[in-house]
């Protein structure tokens, strides 16, 4: 092979090699035959000289030394030639090693996801209206009937709480003394006031201690501790609702308590869902935001001023502002408190009795700690009545 032919254009070099093939075999070349004719004819086509730039990236670069050993430098044939006239012709420089797939132009761009309310709003509104109707009807028709509604809610709440404790933690708080003592506690608070509520609370705690003695001692301490906690958390706090009812305008006091708590929760939910960006307590309740808390405070203060001005005897609008602020704070803390319990238990809802809401305890979480706050402030503002 004449090295001067490499200075000629590719067409001339190609013609030269084909001419050499026609003139006959070159001395020292491989003998003609089926094992050499066809491959050598294809290999003698002009191919570009491959520079030392690696042709592949990534893990394939580990094999480039072996590729050079079997390349044209060690064969009696012209090296391959490629026109590297433009930068796009160099695959290792023009294309990334892991190119991302191009988006399909025929597919529309993904639409931004809308915020999800996180529950069935239709069912939640329907259940809320039904519960409100029962509560209002019993509240203004027969007070004793409303006390019965509170007692039933307490018993169901205790059942949900003790069931979850048993399922998730293996804690067996005795339900029978809790249910009987809880219902009696609500009735005692309505009949005998704070004194009756405290006495019933003490007797219920004692009944829990004694009832648990009928079973093996393993786990006794945690079971009775959970039982006393449940007695305080659900029925004792609920007795303040019954004590509000004993006043002359007791029905309107209870209505004010319910309205402010519901308005606070609604304001927090609506404002937080629409404008919430800054988490309030992400480790306890990731859905709650600071904007939602501001919404709860604003809504509750306005509702409190209206309720104290038009529903409560001798009430004033500025007292309603303070009452609304206190309700927003206690309702939020109560909601966070139950969220802490549910997070410790590893559950989302305490029950499934109320579609769109969860269980009874999921509706009592804000009401229970708010009841003593409203009872105390109303007594300070307008007396026990």
Short mmCIF file of C-alpha atoms in Angstrom, two decimals, residues 7-161:
data_model
loop_
_atom_site.label_atom_id
_atom_site.label_comp_id
_atom_site.label_asym_id
_atom_site.label_seq_id
_atom_site.Cartn_x
_atom_site.Cartn_y
_atom_site.Cartn_z
CA UNK A 7 -3.02 12.63 0.74
CA UNK A 8 -5.47 12.20 -2.16
CA UNK A 9 -9.16 12.83 -1.91
CA UNK A 10 -11.38 9.98 -0.63
CA UNK A 11 -12.61 9.22 -4.14
CA UNK A 12 -9.06 8.87 -5.42
CA UNK A 13 -8.07 6.70 -2.51
CA UNK A 14 -11.12 4.53 -3.06
CA UNK A 15 -10.29 4.17 -6.77
CA UNK A 16 -6.71 3.30 -5.90
CA UNK A 17 -7.71 0.48 -3.63
CA UNK A 18 -10.21 -0.97 -5.99
CA UNK A 19 -7.58 -0.76 -8.73
CA UNK A 20 -5.16 -2.65 -6.58
CA UNK A 21 -7.73 -5.31 -6.03
CA UNK A 22 -8.24 -5.67 -9.79
CA UNK A 23 -4.49 -5.86 -10.56
CA UNK A 24 -4.16 -8.96 -8.45
CA UNK A 25 -3.00 -10.02 -5.07
CA UNK A 26 -0.22 -8.17 -3.43
CA UNK A 27 2.81 -10.06 -2.36
CA UNK A 28 2.50 -11.11 1.24
CA UNK A 29 -1.21 -10.56 1.31
CA UNK A 30 -3.63 -13.17 2.52
CA UNK A 31 -4.57 -15.80 -0.08
CA UNK A 32 -7.82 -15.33 -1.89
CA UNK A 33 -10.67 -17.57 -0.93
CA UNK A 34 -14.07 -17.57 0.58
CA UNK A 35 -12.67 -16.75 4.01
CA UNK A 36 -11.03 -13.51 2.84
CA UNK A 37 -12.61 -12.22 -0.37
CA UNK A 38 -15.91 -10.82 0.83
CA UNK A 39 -14.78 -9.41 4.18
CA UNK A 40 -11.66 -7.81 2.76
CA UNK A 41 -13.62 -6.26 -0.07
CA UNK A 42 -15.91 -4.62 2.46
CA UNK A 43 -13.08 -3.62 4.77
CA UNK A 44 -11.10 -1.84 2.04
CA UNK A 45 -13.76 0.81 1.63
CA UNK A 46 -12.59 4.22 2.76
CA UNK A 47 -13.28 4.68 6.48
CA UNK A 48 -12.34 7.67 8.60
CA UNK A 49 -9.41 7.75 10.93
CA UNK A 50 -10.75 7.44 14.45
CA UNK A 51 -9.02 9.89 16.80
CA UNK A 52 -8.27 9.18 20.42
CA UNK A 53 -11.59 10.59 21.50
CA UNK A 54 -13.62 7.81 23.17
CA UNK A 55 -16.66 6.87 21.15
CA UNK A 56 -18.80 5.90 24.11
CA UNK A 57 -19.35 7.18 27.58
CA UNK A 58 -20.30 5.71 30.89
CA UNK A 59 -19.30 2.19 31.80
CA UNK A 60 -18.40 1.35 28.20
CA UNK A 61 -15.27 3.46 28.43
CA UNK A 62 -13.65 0.63 30.37
CA UNK A 63 -13.46 -1.43 27.15
CA UNK A 64 -11.89 1.19 24.90
CA UNK A 65 -8.38 -0.31 25.26
CA UNK A 66 -9.60 -3.63 23.93
CA UNK A 67 -11.37 -1.86 21.11
CA UNK A 68 -8.13 -0.21 19.98
CA UNK A 69 -6.27 -3.51 19.96
CA UNK A 70 -8.73 -4.90 17.44
CA UNK A 71 -9.03 -1.67 15.47
CA UNK A 72 -7.54 -0.68 12.11
CA UNK A 73 -4.14 0.07 13.60
CA UNK A 74 -3.43 -3.67 13.77
CA UNK A 75 -5.04 -4.74 10.49
CA UNK A 76 -3.81 -4.52 6.90
CA UNK A 77 -6.67 -2.30 5.80
CA UNK A 78 -7.26 1.39 5.71
CA UNK A 79 -8.69 2.89 8.93
CA UNK A 80 -12.24 4.11 8.87
CA UNK A 81 -12.77 7.74 8.07
CA UNK A 82 -15.64 9.85 9.33
CA UNK A 83 -16.18 13.45 8.45
CA UNK A 84 -15.74 15.36 11.70
CA UNK A 85 -16.50 18.60 9.96
CA UNK A 86 -19.10 19.70 12.50
CA UNK A 87 -19.19 19.34 16.29
CA UNK A 88 -22.48 17.44 15.99
CA UNK A 89 -20.59 14.57 14.31
CA UNK A 90 -18.70 13.74 17.52
CA UNK A 91 -21.06 11.51 19.51
CA UNK A 92 -19.01 11.79 22.69
CA UNK A 93 -19.14 15.57 22.64
CA UNK A 94 -22.45 16.39 21.01
CA UNK A 95 -24.77 14.01 22.91
CA UNK A 96 -24.87 13.57 26.70
CA UNK A 97 -24.08 10.17 28.06
CA UNK A 98 -27.58 9.70 29.49
CA UNK A 99 -29.84 11.83 27.33
CA UNK A 100 -33.30 12.49 28.71
CA UNK A 101 -36.22 11.48 26.52
CA UNK A 102 -37.75 14.30 24.56
CA UNK A 103 -41.34 15.08 25.48
CA UNK A 104 -43.95 13.98 23.04
CA UNK A 105 -45.28 17.05 21.31
CA UNK A 106 -48.61 15.36 20.72
CA UNK A 107 -49.25 14.97 24.46
CA UNK A 108 -50.60 18.00 26.31
CA UNK A 109 -48.60 19.45 29.18
CA UNK A 110 -49.59 18.03 32.58
CA UNK A 111 -52.13 20.15 34.36
CA UNK A 112 -51.28 21.38 37.87
CA UNK A 113 -52.94 19.28 40.51
CA UNK A 114 -55.76 20.87 42.40
CA UNK A 115 -55.77 20.86 46.16
CA UNK A 116 -57.68 17.97 47.63
CA UNK A 117 -59.86 18.53 50.64
CA UNK A 118 -58.72 15.20 52.06
CA UNK A 119 -62.20 13.82 52.82
CA UNK A 120 -65.65 13.33 51.36
CA UNK A 121 -67.08 16.82 51.75
CA UNK A 122 -70.58 15.75 50.71
CA UNK A 123 -70.78 13.06 53.37
CA UNK A 124 -69.14 15.34 55.95
CA UNK A 125 -71.63 18.14 55.35
CA UNK A 126 -74.58 15.74 55.40
CA UNK A 127 -73.49 14.11 58.65
CA UNK A 128 -72.77 17.50 60.20
CA UNK A 129 -76.24 18.80 59.34
CA UNK A 130 -77.83 15.65 60.76
CA UNK A 131 -75.89 15.89 64.02
CA UNK A 132 -76.64 19.58 64.31
CA UNK A 133 -80.35 18.97 63.86
CA UNK A 134 -80.42 16.33 66.60
CA UNK A 135 -78.41 18.50 68.97
CA UNK A 136 -80.43 21.69 68.42
CA UNK A 137 -83.76 19.86 68.66
CA UNK A 138 -82.84 18.15 71.92
CA UNK A 139 -81.24 21.31 73.30
CA UNK A 140 -84.29 23.58 72.92
CA UNK A 141 -87.06 21.03 73.40
CA UNK A 142 -86.08 19.07 76.52
CA UNK A 143 -82.82 19.80 78.34
CA UNK A 144 -82.72 16.34 79.88
CA UNK A 145 -82.85 14.85 76.39
CA UNK A 146 -79.74 16.81 75.45
CA UNK A 147 -77.98 15.45 78.54
CA UNK A 148 -78.83 11.98 77.28
CA UNK A 149 -77.31 12.82 73.87
CA UNK A 150 -74.10 13.94 75.59
CA UNK A 151 -74.00 10.74 77.69
CA UNK A 152 -74.43 8.55 74.59
CA UNK A 153 -71.65 10.44 72.79
CA UNK A 154 -69.39 9.93 75.82
CA UNK A 155 -70.02 6.17 75.93
CA UNK A 156 -69.38 5.75 72.20
CA UNK A 157 -66.23 7.86 72.46
CA UNK A 158 -64.95 5.73 75.32
CA UNK A 159 -65.64 2.59 73.30
CA UNK A 160 -63.67 3.93 70.31
CA UNK A 161 -60.75 5.03 72.47
#
